[in-house]
Structure formats: structure tokens, C-alpha cells
Amino acid sequence: MSDKSHQTEKSPIDAESVINNVRERYGAFATAGSSCCGAQTSNCCAPEDVATQLGYNSIDLDLLPDGANLGLGCGAPLDHLVLQPGETVVDLGSGAGIDALIAARKVGPGGQVIGIDMTPEMLAAARKNAEAAGADHIDFREGRLEDLPVDVASVDAVTSNCVINLVPDKALVFSEISRVLRPGGRLVVSDVVLDGDLPEAIRKNVLAYVGCVAGAERRERYFEMLGEAGLGEIEILKDVDFLEMIEKASPAEVLSLMEQAGVARGEVEGIVRSVTVSYTHLRAHETMTG
């Protein structure tokens, strides 16, 4: 487990309040069987439309059990990992299991997938979906991304889809990723970053935080924290306007989020970006004990 001496970065919202709200909202998504990334609207987008817009392969989606795709995320990072048979991969914020199930087919029965999530309802849904798929080489574990229940230098690859931005202490998450990856291991993550400052009304809005926007970090600081964790040289694989991408699947999604925060669409236009980035673990481990 990680060293708790790491100092938490300041957030405009109380960290534990954020975490509790994230757990509550994502638990509701799991129970409902779908999500619009935080918006509460009767015109909610269909999960398959969102996943397709994010870049998921239609064949992968068709092979999933019902309920594995909740329409969450801001990209499709898994294909960029180029997983090989027999590898061990960790999915951070595994939700109902969409990426873990796709990864399980890629690594095969000789590999292992570890899904980490802090929401009991999501874990229950993911385990049910894995059982339906016959994927007994997936291990869904309850835990926080700031303290991963994974041994030191024990995995070949790590992925995450629009979850790290929900964690107030992102530097600690990156430190944990560095800890569990083997030297030369890979990380590919889709996440939301900022190319400017958000309006105060959104930065201090917990609902917007849970809705994938207010928790986002400035691009330069996000990449800086990755470098500080020893995660190697950054390669940007995809970089698009996040709100524009979501609007294509569900215009009501963005409108609802803006209305709830009391902010006009133009005030955030071009600021919120969805990026998919890759890194190679460069730092040698000083200790090999978990």
C-alpha cells in the first residue's frame, strides 16, 4: 500500500465531500443501469451512443453482457494499450466492467485483469457481468485509486477512463500507478484536462465535479504530476473538445450540466478537453514488497 505522508493538493471543494458524492452518484448509475456523466435530465443519452462517440469498437460493445456499458467515460483508451495474451492489467475505476471485460478477452485465460472501484454497487454489477461473460480471470477489488490494493511492480499495464479527474489528489493516484507498474510497463488513460480556468460557479459545484468537469486539472499540471511519478515521456493519442464530443451523443447532457451550474456554454467552450495519453514506466523500484 502507499505511503500516506504524501500531501494532498488543495481543492476548491472539500475532498471527502467530493469522494462521498462520487460514490453516491456512481452507485445510483449502477443501480439505474445507465448514466449521462452526471446530468439529471429526462432526455438522457443512450449508453451505446455515448460509447460509440467515445471511440469504442462496435464489435467489442456487441460482445458485452447487458448492463456492462453505462455510457460513462471520455474516451476509449484500451485499444492503445495493445494488450498481449498472458499479461496482467489494472483498470482504475472499473465501474460496471466494460473495459475490464474487453481487456479480459485480449489477455486471455492465461492473463489477469484487476478492476478497482470504490463503489459497492458498481462492484456488484461488474462481478455479475463478469460471471455472465464467463470471465473468471477478472478480479474486481474494492479500493481507492489513492491506495491501490495491488502489489508493487506486479502489473504490465494500467488503464483508466475518465476517473482520475474525479479524485482530488491526482498526484497520489499517479504515484500509486508508478508503484504497481513493472519497469517498462504501460499506462494509457483517457481523462479530462483544462486549457484554461473554469468559471467559479463550476469549480465549486460538486455536481459538476461528479459530472466530469469541475475536477479536471490544468493540462500542464496534469502532465507535470505524471512526470513527477516517473511515468515517462507523454504521447498524446487523442485531444478533442469534451463538451462538443458529449453534445454529439446527447445535446441535453451538456445543456443540463450548464443549467445546473448556472453557467453559459460559451464560458467553458474550448477549455474542457478530453485527452487520451500514453506513458511508459521508467523508474526502477527501490523495494519489491507490497
XYZ file of N, CA and C in Angstrom, residues 19-289:
813
model
N -15.516 12.864 -2.628
C -15.452 11.402 -2.678
C -16.794 10.776 -2.322
N -17.438 11.296 -1.287
C -18.741 10.764 -0.883
C -19.793 10.987 -1.960
N -19.755 12.161 -2.595
C -20.716 12.444 -3.657
C -20.460 11.585 -4.885
N -19.201 11.375 -5.232
C -18.870 10.499 -6.354
C -19.389 9.089 -6.089
N -19.127 8.580 -4.888
C -19.578 7.229 -4.544
C -21.108 7.123 -4.615
N -21.786 8.128 -4.113
C -23.253 8.114 -4.116
C -23.818 8.177 -5.530
N -23.293 9.090 -6.340
C -23.823 9.256 -7.693
C -23.524 8.048 -8.572
N -22.308 7.508 -8.476
C -21.966 6.367 -9.315
C -22.660 5.096 -8.833
N -22.969 5.043 -7.560
C -23.794 3.952 -7.064
C -25.178 4.003 -7.679
N -25.713 5.228 -7.825
C -27.021 5.402 -8.461
C -26.967 5.030 -9.935
N -25.870 5.366 -10.608
C -25.717 4.987 -12.009
C -25.749 3.462 -12.160
N -25.049 2.778 -11.259
C -25.007 1.313 -11.321
C -26.389 0.719 -11.117
N -27.138 1.278 -10.180
C -28.479 0.784 -9.893
C -29.425 1.041 -11.060
N -29.282 2.239 -11.688
C -30.150 2.601 -12.804
C -29.780 1.880 -14.091
N -28.512 1.482 -14.204
C -28.055 0.789 -15.400
C -27.661 1.694 -16.540
N -27.528 2.997 -16.288
C -27.050 3.926 -17.311
C -26.653 5.224 -16.642
N -25.990 6.082 -17.432
C -25.557 7.378 -16.916
C -25.366 8.349 -18.044
N -25.488 9.622 -17.720
C -25.137 10.675 -18.675
C -24.024 11.523 -18.106
N -23.063 10.874 -17.444
C -21.893 11.565 -16.924
C -22.258 12.698 -15.988
N -23.310 12.503 -15.191
C -23.602 13.468 -14.151
C -24.845 14.276 -14.354
N -25.377 14.381 -15.553
C -26.552 15.200 -15.769
C -27.811 14.487 -15.314
N -28.781 15.260 -14.850
C -30.076 14.721 -14.479
C -31.101 15.294 -15.454
N -31.455 14.526 -16.452
C -32.363 15.000 -17.483
C -33.174 13.842 -18.019
N -34.418 14.111 -18.385
C -35.270 13.059 -18.939
C -34.835 12.684 -20.350
N -34.000 13.519 -20.970
C -33.507 13.242 -22.319
C -32.126 12.614 -22.280
N -31.917 11.709 -21.371
C -30.601 11.116 -21.161
C -30.152 10.337 -22.403
N -28.874 10.390 -22.659
C -28.315 9.728 -23.828
C -28.270 8.217 -23.640
N -28.344 7.471 -24.743
C -28.238 6.018 -24.700
C -26.782 5.628 -24.516
N -26.485 4.670 -23.621
C -25.090 4.261 -23.387
C -24.351 3.846 -24.649
N -25.039 3.141 -25.554
C -24.360 2.693 -26.770
C -23.978 3.880 -27.661
N -24.803 4.931 -27.659
C -24.476 6.119 -28.450
C -23.242 6.823 -27.891
N -23.187 6.920 -26.562
C -22.040 7.567 -25.927
C -20.770 6.765 -26.195
N -20.828 5.445 -25.987
C -19.637 4.605 -26.171
C -19.121 4.676 -27.598
N -20.021 4.677 -28.560
C -19.610 4.780 -29.963
C -18.963 6.131 -30.240
N -19.543 7.187 -29.690
C -18.984 8.517 -29.871
C -17.603 8.637 -29.233
N -17.400 7.932 -28.115
C -16.119 7.969 -27.425
C -15.031 7.210 -28.176
N -15.432 6.296 -29.067
C -14.442 5.580 -29.862
C -14.394 4.082 -29.650
N -15.342 3.533 -28.898
C -15.356 2.082 -28.681
C -15.708 1.350 -29.974
N -15.097 0.185 -30.139
C -15.356 -0.670 -31.286
C -16.733 -1.322 -31.138
N -17.535 -1.273 -32.184
C -18.892 -1.813 -32.108
C -18.897 -3.315 -31.843
N -17.881 -4.025 -32.325
C -17.804 -5.468 -32.079
C -17.573 -5.730 -30.596
N -16.658 -4.976 -29.990
C -16.422 -5.118 -28.549
C -17.693 -4.844 -27.763
N -18.438 -3.820 -28.149
C -19.667 -3.466 -27.438
C -20.722 -4.557 -27.583
N -20.823 -5.141 -28.771
C -21.834 -6.178 -29.016
C -21.577 -7.430 -28.183
N -20.313 -7.677 -27.825
C -19.964 -8.884 -27.071
C -20.126 -8.721 -25.562
N -20.447 -7.512 -25.123
C -20.584 -7.264 -23.688
C -21.938 -7.758 -23.163
N -21.977 -8.232 -21.912
C -23.266 -8.553 -21.290
C -24.095 -7.281 -21.120
N -25.398 -7.421 -21.091
C -26.267 -6.275 -20.835
C -25.927 -5.656 -19.487
N -25.786 -4.350 -19.462
C -25.500 -3.665 -18.204
C -24.037 -3.346 -17.981
N -23.137 -3.851 -18.836
C -21.713 -3.554 -18.650
C -21.358 -2.161 -19.160
N -22.091 -1.696 -20.156
C -21.853 -0.370 -20.723
C -22.874 0.605 -20.148
N -22.418 1.532 -19.306
C -23.305 2.512 -18.695
C -23.215 3.884 -19.366
N -22.468 3.971 -20.441
C -22.340 5.254 -21.118
C -21.432 6.226 -20.386
N -20.466 5.702 -19.638
C -19.522 6.532 -18.893
C -18.198 6.634 -19.629
N -17.441 7.686 -19.346
C -16.100 7.814 -19.906
C -15.947 9.080 -20.728
N -14.731 9.287 -21.205
C -14.447 10.434 -22.068
C -13.495 10.036 -23.186
N -13.382 8.730 -23.423
C -12.509 8.231 -24.472
C -12.614 6.717 -24.554
N -11.696 6.113 -25.296
C -11.631 4.659 -25.434
C -10.162 4.248 -25.393
N -9.568 4.247 -24.198
C -8.108 4.079 -24.098
C -7.593 2.665 -24.305
N -8.443 1.675 -24.139
C -7.952 0.303 -24.016
C -7.223 -0.204 -25.254
N -7.738 0.097 -26.437
C -7.101 -0.404 -27.664
C -5.661 0.057 -27.789
N -5.349 1.233 -27.258
C -3.997 1.784 -27.376
C -2.976 1.062 -26.490
N -3.453 0.254 -25.541
C -2.534 -0.497 -24.681
C -1.890 -1.672 -25.413
N -2.556 -2.144 -26.472
C -2.074 -3.295 -27.250
C -1.753 -4.447 -26.296
N -2.740 -4.862 -25.551
C -2.562 -5.944 -24.579
C -2.233 -7.258 -25.275
N -1.372 -8.052 -24.618
C -0.937 -9.333 -25.148
C -1.446 -10.478 -24.276
N -1.637 -11.660 -24.853
C -2.060 -12.817 -24.063
C -1.110 -13.064 -22.894
N -1.669 -13.317 -21.729
C -0.880 -13.635 -20.550
C -0.515 -12.436 -19.690
N -0.819 -11.210 -20.141
C -0.453 -10.030 -19.362
C -1.431 -9.776 -18.219
N -0.961 -8.995 -17.256
C -1.793 -8.547 -16.142
C -2.059 -7.055 -16.307
N -3.337 -6.672 -16.280
C -3.722 -5.287 -16.498
C -4.653 -4.824 -15.378
N -4.501 -3.578 -14.963
C -5.351 -2.986 -13.938
C -6.216 -1.900 -14.575
N -7.514 -1.947 -14.268
C -8.456 -0.932 -14.729
C -8.871 -0.087 -13.527
N -8.491 1.189 -13.540
C -8.779 2.088 -12.428
C -10.159 2.708 -12.592
N -11.016 2.503 -11.594
C -12.390 2.969 -11.698
C -13.150 2.103 -12.672
N -13.202 0.809 -12.399
C -13.677 -0.185 -13.368
C -15.179 -0.181 -13.587
N -15.933 0.518 -12.727
C -17.365 0.652 -12.952
C -18.076 -0.680 -13.097
N -18.970 -0.759 -14.081
C -19.728 -1.988 -14.307
C -18.951 -3.015 -15.114
N -17.705 -2.691 -15.479
C -16.828 -3.708 -16.051
C -16.563 -3.640 -17.535
N -16.980 -2.576 -18.221
C -16.842 -2.534 -19.682
C -15.397 -2.739 -20.134
N -14.457 -1.970 -19.591
C -13.068 -2.086 -20.039
C -12.407 -3.352 -19.516
N -12.751 -3.763 -18.301
C -12.191 -4.991 -17.744
C -12.597 -6.201 -18.579
N -13.842 -6.226 -19.033
C -14.323 -7.349 -19.839
C -13.657 -7.370 -21.217
N -13.490 -6.197 -21.815
C -12.801 -6.138 -23.106
C -11.339 -6.560 -22.940
N -10.700 -6.086 -21.866
C -9.307 -6.446 -21.594
C -9.161 -7.944 -21.352
N -10.137 -8.542 -20.691
C -10.066 -9.972 -20.379
C -9.994 -10.820 -21.648
N -10.702 -10.397 -22.691
C -10.634 -11.134 -23.954
C -9.266 -10.980 -24.603
N -8.638 -9.819 -24.414
C -7.350 -9.564 -25.041
C -6.203 -10.316 -24.351
N -6.226 -10.400 -23.011
C -5.138 -11.082 -22.300
C -5.372 -12.579 -22.226
N -6.607 -13.020 -22.477
C -6.912 -14.442 -22.489
C -6.923 -15.070 -21.108
N -7.287 -16.340 -21.026
C -7.382 -17.026 -19.730
C -6.055 -17.153 -19.006
N -4.947 -17.005 -19.713
C -3.634 -17.060 -19.070
C -3.213 -15.735 -18.479
N -3.979 -14.679 -18.730
C -3.695 -13.367 -18.166
C -4.618 -13.067 -16.998
N -4.506 -11.854 -16.480
C -5.359 -11.439 -15.377
C -5.746 -9.978 -15.533
N -6.983 -9.675 -15.186
C -7.474 -8.303 -15.148
C -7.895 -7.993 -13.722
N -7.432 -6.862 -13.211
C -7.808 -6.405 -11.870
C -8.575 -5.105 -12.027
N -9.831 -5.106 -11.619
C -10.646 -3.902 -11.662
C -10.740 -3.300 -10.271
N -10.460 -1.999 -10.153
C -10.502 -1.317 -8.856
C -11.632 -0.292 -8.876
N -12.506 -0.359 -7.884
C -13.586 0.619 -7.766
C -13.945 0.772 -6.294
N -14.376 1.981 -5.917
C -14.724 2.234 -4.510
C -16.224 2.160 -4.258
N -17.023 1.905 -5.308
C -18.477 1.929 -5.178
C -19.030 0.510 -5.120
N -19.607 0.109 -3.990
C -20.103 -1.269 -3.861
C -21.100 -1.666 -4.941
N -21.979 -0.759 -5.323
C -22.967 -1.095 -6.352
C -22.312 -1.371 -7.692
N -21.269 -0.614 -8.017
C -20.544 -0.859 -9.261
C -19.830 -2.202 -9.216
N -19.210 -2.506 -8.091
C -18.510 -3.780 -7.953
C -19.471 -4.954 -8.095
N -20.651 -4.822 -7.506
C -21.649 -5.891 -7.613
C -22.082 -6.080 -9.064
N -22.309 -4.965 -9.767
C -22.702 -5.048 -11.175
C -21.584 -5.656 -12.017
N -20.339 -5.246 -11.754
C -19.202 -5.747 -12.531
C -19.017 -7.246 -12.333
N -19.131 -7.704 -11.098
C -18.983 -9.143 -10.831
C -20.082 -9.947 -11.497
N -21.286 -9.404 -11.506
C -22.388 -10.070 -12.185
C -22.128 -10.143 -13.687
N -21.618 -9.069 -14.252
C -21.338 -9.046 -15.685
C -20.191 -9.987 -16.056
N -19.167 -10.056 -15.203
C -18.052 -10.972 -15.454
C -18.522 -12.420 -15.406
N -19.403 -12.714 -14.465
C -19.949 -14.082 -14.376
C -20.756 -14.416 -15.628
N -21.563 -13.436 -16.095
C -22.367 -13.660 -17.296
C -21.486 -13.898 -18.515
N -20.311 -13.256 -18.539
C -19.386 -13.400 -19.668
C -18.470 -14.604 -19.526
N -18.508 -15.275 -18.381
C -17.615 -16.410 -18.145
C -16.171 -15.995 -18.000
N -15.955 -14.761 -17.563
C -14.590 -14.228 -17.439
C -14.101 -14.384 -16.010
N -13.640 -15.590 -15.673
C -13.239 -15.847 -14.287
C -11.808 -15.414 -13.990
N -11.137 -14.791 -14.970
C -9.794 -14.269 -14.717
C -9.825 -12.751 -14.475
N -11.002 -12.226 -14.133
C -11.122 -10.828 -13.702
C -11.332 -10.814 -12.199
N -10.565 -9.995 -11.507
C -10.680 -9.851 -10.054
C -11.070 -8.404 -9.754
N -12.327 -8.192 -9.378
C -12.791 -6.858 -9.024
C -12.553 -6.623 -7.535
N -11.801 -5.574 -7.216
C -11.419 -5.288 -5.842
C -11.931 -3.912 -5.415
N -12.443 -3.840 -4.199
C -12.880 -2.563 -3.664
C -11.674 -1.780 -3.160
N -11.561 -0.528 -3.566
C -10.432 0.279 -3.126
C -10.460 1.664 -3.727
N -9.629 2.521 -3.189
C -9.480 3.877 -3.674
C -8.275 3.961 -4.609
N -8.317 4.850 -5.567
C -7.209 4.984 -6.506
C -5.977 5.581 -5.850
N -6.171 6.261 -4.696
C -5.049 6.825 -3.958
C -4.338 5.783 -3.109
N -4.864 4.554 -3.048
C -4.291 3.488 -2.223
C -4.693 2.153 -2.839
N -4.075 1.823 -3.947
C -4.487 0.664 -4.727
C -4.207 -0.656 -4.006
N -5.174 -1.552 -3.968
C -4.967 -2.883 -3.387
C -4.268 -3.814 -4.377
N -3.058 -3.404 -4.771
C -2.268 -4.117 -5.775
C -0.812 -4.105 -5.329
N -0.108 -5.210 -5.508
C 1.285 -5.315 -5.070
C 2.221 -4.467 -5.928
N 3.367 -4.140 -5.344
C 4.411 -3.372 -6.027
C 4.905 -4.112 -7.280
N 5.059 -3.364 -8.371
C 5.662 -3.873 -9.607
C 5.086 -5.222 -10.032
N 3.756 -5.319 -10.003
C 3.113 -6.608 -10.258
C 2.274 -6.634 -11.533
N 2.168 -5.504 -12.255
C 1.291 -5.476 -13.419
C 2.025 -4.940 -14.651
N 1.549 -5.385 -15.811
C 2.160 -4.986 -17.078
C 1.560 -3.701 -17.638
N 0.298 -3.447 -17.311
C -0.387 -2.310 -17.918
C -1.472 -1.784 -16.996
N -1.726 -0.482 -17.098
C -2.786 0.178 -16.340
C -3.596 1.028 -17.304
N -4.923 1.015 -17.138
C -5.784 1.869 -17.931
C -6.821 2.523 -17.031
N -7.407 3.613 -17.509
C -8.469 4.309 -16.778
C -9.204 5.200 -17.766
N -10.517 5.302 -17.576
C -11.341 6.079 -18.491
C -12.152 7.119 -17.728
N -11.635 8.337 -17.697
C -12.341 9.486 -17.119
C -12.707 9.273 -15.648
N -11.736 8.773 -14.871
C -11.960 8.548 -13.449
C -10.947 9.307 -12.601
N -9.704 9.397 -13.058
C -8.674 10.083 -12.273
C -9.070 11.538 -12.033
N -9.748 12.161 -13.008
C -10.164 13.557 -12.830
C -11.168 13.735 -11.689
N -11.796 12.646 -11.239
C -12.737 12.716 -10.127
C -12.052 12.679 -8.768
N -10.769 12.345 -8.744
C -10.032 12.198 -7.485
C -9.360 13.520 -7.132
N -9.602 14.062 -5.938
C -8.966 15.338 -5.570
C -7.443 15.277 -5.579
N -6.841 14.197 -5.077
C -5.378 14.091 -5.016
C -4.870 13.250 -6.174
N -4.755 13.870 -7.339
C -4.338 13.153 -8.542
C -2.868 12.737 -8.481
N -2.026 13.554 -7.844
C -0.605 13.216 -7.743
C -0.415 11.890 -7.017
N -1.222 11.634 -6.009
C -1.112 10.380 -5.274
C -1.569 9.202 -6.131
N -2.572 9.414 -6.965
C -3.005 8.363 -7.892
C -1.865 7.991 -8.838
N -1.191 8.993 -9.396
C -0.086 8.723 -10.317
C 1.069 8.023 -9.605
N 1.297 8.390 -8.352
C 2.326 7.721 -7.563
C 1.984 6.242 -7.364
N 0.718 5.959 -7.134
C 0.264 4.578 -6.970
C 0.399 3.789 -8.270
N 0.078 4.413 -9.378
C 0.249 3.743 -10.671
C 1.713 3.384 -10.888
N 2.590 4.326 -10.582
C 4.029 4.079 -10.714
C 4.470 2.925 -9.818
N 3.874 2.846 -8.641
C 4.244 1.802 -7.676
C 3.881 0.409 -8.192
N 2.703 0.255 -8.788
C 2.233 -1.087 -9.146
C 2.733 -1.544 -10.512
N 3.132 -0.606 -11.380
C 3.629 -0.990 -12.699
C 5.038 -1.571 -12.621
N 5.275 -2.597 -13.397
C 6.636 -3.093 -13.566
C 7.431 -2.078 -14.387
N 8.753 -1.987 -14.193
C 9.561 -1.136 -15.068
C 9.344 -1.529 -16.530
N 9.060 -0.552 -17.356
C 8.730 -0.833 -18.743
C 7.262 -1.086 -18.979
N 6.460 -1.123 -17.893
C 5.018 -1.287 -18.028
C 4.384 -0.065 -18.667
N 3.138 -0.228 -19.145
C 2.485 0.853 -19.892
C 1.257 1.375 -19.172
N 0.999 2.653 -19.394
C -0.214 3.300 -18.917
C -0.857 4.017 -20.092
N -2.136 3.754 -20.341
C -2.907 4.543 -21.294
C -4.196 4.951 -20.603
N -4.449 6.255 -20.571
C -5.591 6.772 -19.839
C -6.310 7.818 -20.677
N -7.638 7.792 -20.629
C -8.438 8.892 -21.152
C -8.919 9.700 -19.960
N -8.813 11.012 -20.064
C -9.194 11.857 -18.939
C -9.545 13.247 -19.449
N -10.085 14.057 -18.548
C -10.434 15.433 -18.868
C -9.388 16.362 -18.280
N -8.865 17.266 -19.092
C -7.922 18.287 -18.645
C -8.429 19.645 -19.101
N -7.853 20.694 -18.538
C -8.296 22.048 -18.840
C -7.220 22.825 -19.591
N -7.665 23.606 -20.572
C -6.781 24.528 -21.279
C -7.127 25.978 -20.902
N -7.513 26.161 -19.674
C -7.878 27.478 -19.173
C -8.562 27.319 -17.831
N -9.024 28.422 -17.262
C -9.679 28.383 -15.961
C -11.193 28.264 -16.115
N -11.778 27.379 -15.313
C -13.230 27.241 -15.296
C -13.860 28.393 -14.519
N -15.088 28.765 -14.874
C -15.811 29.736 -14.055
C -15.946 29.232 -12.616
N -15.925 30.161 -11.666
C -16.003 29.810 -10.256
C -17.232 28.964 -9.937
N -18.349 29.249 -10.606
C -19.588 28.521 -10.325
C -19.458 27.034 -10.612
N -18.650 26.690 -11.616
C -18.453 25.273 -11.929
C -17.398 24.668 -11.011
N -16.309 25.391 -10.754
C -15.241 24.854 -9.914
C -15.740 24.485 -8.522
N -16.726 25.204 -8.017
C -17.207 24.963 -6.659
C -18.516 24.183 -6.627
N -18.895 23.616 -7.761
C -20.140 22.882 -7.856
C -19.847 21.382 -7.786
N -20.277 20.744 -6.707
C -19.978 19.327 -6.509
C -20.606 18.472 -7.607
N -21.819 18.838 -8.034
C -22.477 18.070 -9.088
C -21.672 18.128 -10.379
N -21.159 19.323 -10.699
C -20.314 19.444 -11.885
C -19.034 18.645 -11.717
N -18.523 18.559 -10.491
C -17.321 17.767 -10.206
C -17.604 16.303 -10.553
N -18.723 15.796 -10.023
C -19.090 14.404 -10.299
C -19.399 14.226 -11.780
N -19.848 15.292 -12.433
C -20.174 15.241 -13.851
C -18.975 15.367 -14.761
N -17.781 15.148 -14.260
C -16.558 15.004 -15.055
C -15.895 16.315 -15.457
N -16.369 17.453 -14.966
C -15.827 18.715 -15.429
C -15.033 19.435 -14.351
N -15.655 19.698 -13.194
C -15.019 20.572 -12.201
C -13.774 19.966 -11.577
N -13.637 18.650 -11.603
C -12.463 18.030 -11.009
C -11.248 18.018 -11.912
N -11.407 18.490 -13.139
C -10.305 18.436 -14.100
C -9.169 19.373 -13.697
N -7.953 18.951 -14.016
C -6.732 19.707 -13.702
C -6.254 20.428 -14.965
N -5.522 21.528 -14.778
C -4.889 22.182 -15.923
C -3.958 21.201 -16.614
N -3.929 21.233 -17.935
C -3.151 20.291 -18.736
C -1.684 20.222 -18.294
N -1.060 21.385 -18.137
C 0.358 21.396 -17.811
C 0.640 20.771 -16.455
N -0.247 21.009 -15.483
C -0.049 20.430 -14.151
C -0.316 18.924 -14.162
N -1.302 18.495 -14.919
C -1.619 17.066 -15.042
C -0.402 16.306 -15.565
N 0.192 16.802 -16.641
C 1.358 16.140 -17.223
C 2.571 16.235 -16.300
N 2.685 17.356 -15.597
C 3.792 17.520 -14.654
C 3.722 16.471 -13.550
N 2.533 16.210 -13.020
C 2.374 15.212 -11.964
C 2.724 13.814 -12.463
N 2.390 13.510 -13.705
C 2.766 12.222 -14.276
C 4.276 12.067 -14.346
N 4.961 13.117 -14.766
C 6.417 13.086 -14.822
C 7.040 12.921 -13.458
N 6.473 13.605 -12.456
C 6.988 13.506 -11.094
C 6.846 12.089 -10.544
N 5.850 11.353 -11.043
C 5.638 9.975 -10.596
C 6.516 8.976 -11.341
N 7.326 9.455 -12.287
C 8.228 8.572 -13.014
C 7.566 7.800 -14.129
N 6.504 8.376 -14.709
C 5.749 7.641 -15.709
C 6.154 7.950 -17.142
N 7.346 8.507 -17.304
C 7.941 8.548 -18.624
C 7.475 9.674 -19.515
N 7.829 9.558 -20.784
C 7.509 10.598 -21.755
C 6.078 10.449 -22.228
N 5.387 11.565 -22.323
C 3.974 11.573 -22.664
C 3.788 11.533 -24.175
N 2.855 10.703 -24.624
C 2.425 10.725 -26.023
C 0.925 10.983 -26.043
N 0.518 12.067 -26.682
C -0.905 12.393 -26.779
C -1.487 11.675 -27.995
N -2.446 10.790 -27.738
C -3.032 9.973 -28.785
C -4.311 10.588 -29.343
N -5.007 11.367 -28.502
C -6.258 11.996 -28.923
C -6.479 13.226 -28.055
N -6.985 14.298 -28.656
C -7.196 15.550 -27.933
C -8.377 16.262 -28.584
N -9.554 16.225 -27.918
C -10.769 16.796 -28.501
C -11.511 17.621 -27.453
N -12.413 18.484 -27.918
C -13.266 19.252 -27.018
C -14.263 18.309 -26.353
N -14.194 18.214 -25.020
C -15.007 17.248 -24.287
C -16.499 17.533 -24.424
N -16.898 18.769 -24.203
C -18.322 19.092 -24.246
C -18.884 18.928 -25.657
N -18.100 19.277 -26.657
C -18.534 19.096 -28.038
C -18.733 17.621 -28.352
N -17.854 16.773 -27.839
C -17.963 15.335 -28.060
C -19.227 14.774 -27.411
N -19.504 15.191 -26.162
C -20.699 14.710 -25.474
C -21.958 15.231 -26.144
N -21.916 16.466 -26.639
C -23.076 17.056 -27.313
C -23.505 16.245 -28.526
N -22.551 15.623 -29.213
C -22.883 14.841 -30.399
C -23.746 13.636 -30.046
N -23.534 13.088 -28.853
C -24.331 11.943 -28.413
C -25.619 12.386 -27.733
N -25.554 13.520 -27.008
C -26.723 13.979 -26.267
C -26.616 15.473 -25.974
N -27.200 16.314 -26.823
C -27.153 17.757 -26.567
C -27.745 18.142 -25.222
N -28.755 17.404 -24.765
C -29.396 17.724 -23.492
C -28.451 17.511 -22.312
N -27.469 16.625 -22.494
C -26.492 16.347 -21.432
C -25.722 17.604 -21.047
N -25.150 18.265 -22.033
C -24.349 19.458 -21.772
C -25.228 20.602 -21.306
N -26.385 20.764 -21.927
C -27.304 21.833 -21.536
C -27.713 21.687 -20.079
N -28.012 20.460 -19.657
C -28.419 20.223 -18.275
C -27.305 20.562 -17.302
N -26.078 20.151 -17.624
C -24.942 20.422 -16.751
C -24.710 21.923 -16.604
N -24.790 22.638 -17.719
C -24.574 24.075 -17.667
C -25.671 24.782 -16.867
N -26.914 24.336 -17.045
C -28.022 24.957 -16.327
C -27.915 24.725 -14.825
N -27.505 23.508 -14.447
C -27.383 23.191 -13.025
C -26.288 24.015 -12.365
N -25.238 24.324 -13.105
C -24.142 25.110 -12.557
C -24.357 26.607 -12.731
N -25.384 27.004 -13.505
C -25.648 28.412 -13.727
C -24.610 29.087 -14.602
N -24.089 28.352 -15.588
C -23.018 28.866 -16.452
C -23.430 28.710 -17.914
N -23.119 29.706 -18.717
C -23.408 29.641 -20.143
C -22.407 28.730 -20.849
N -22.853 28.061 -21.908
C -22.000 27.140 -22.670
C -20.734 27.834 -23.160
N -20.861 29.079 -23.595
C -19.712 29.794 -24.130
C -18.621 30.063 -23.122
N -18.961 30.042 -21.825
C -17.966 30.325 -20.793
C -16.945 29.205 -20.628
N -17.269 28.019 -21.115
C -16.348 26.885 -20.986
C -15.914 26.337 -22.347
N -16.375 26.964 -23.402
C -16.062 26.476 -24.750
C -14.549 26.477 -24.988
N -14.035 25.340 -25.422
C -12.627 25.199 -25.727
C -11.722 24.971 -24.532
N -12.260 25.085 -23.318
C -11.444 24.937 -22.105
C -11.343 23.477 -21.675
N -12.460 22.757 -21.749
C -12.514 21.384 -21.249
C -12.164 20.421 -22.382
N -11.062 19.684 -22.222
C -10.558 18.803 -23.262
C -10.579 17.345 -22.805
N -10.929 16.465 -23.716
C -10.797 15.025 -23.484
C -9.515 14.564 -24.164
N -8.590 14.030 -23.377
C -7.325 13.569 -23.937
C -7.126 12.086 -23.636
N -6.564 11.389 -24.589
C -6.097 10.027 -24.374
C -4.589 10.063 -24.525
N -3.901 9.644 -23.480
C -2.446 9.764 -23.450
C -1.815 8.443 -23.014
N -0.575 8.226 -23.451
C 0.141 7.007 -23.078
C 1.473 7.367 -22.438
N 1.947 6.471 -21.573
C 3.207 6.646 -20.858
C 3.843 5.269 -20.695
N 5.160 5.273 -20.573
C 5.888 4.053 -20.238
C 6.570 4.258 -18.903
N 6.462 3.279 -18.021
C 7.059 3.396 -16.699
C 8.583 3.319 -16.807
N 9.259 4.352 -16.303
C 10.721 4.416 -16.439
C 11.461 4.193 -15.133
N 10.825 4.463 -14.017
C 11.530 4.470 -12.734
C 11.697 3.051 -12.180
N 12.917 2.710 -11.759
C 13.162 1.425 -11.102
C 12.613 1.458 -9.690
N 12.132 0.336 -9.205
C 11.594 0.250 -7.848
C 12.711 0.003 -6.849
N 12.668 0.762 -5.759
C 13.677 0.580 -4.716
C 13.366 -0.630 -3.858
N 12.101 -0.947 -3.734
C 11.699 -2.108 -2.947
C 10.689 -2.919 -3.733
N 10.697 -4.193 -3.576
C 9.804 -5.053 -4.318
C 8.798 -5.738 -3.410
N 8.478 -5.116 -2.308
C 7.485 -5.673 -1.392
C 6.236 -4.836 -1.429
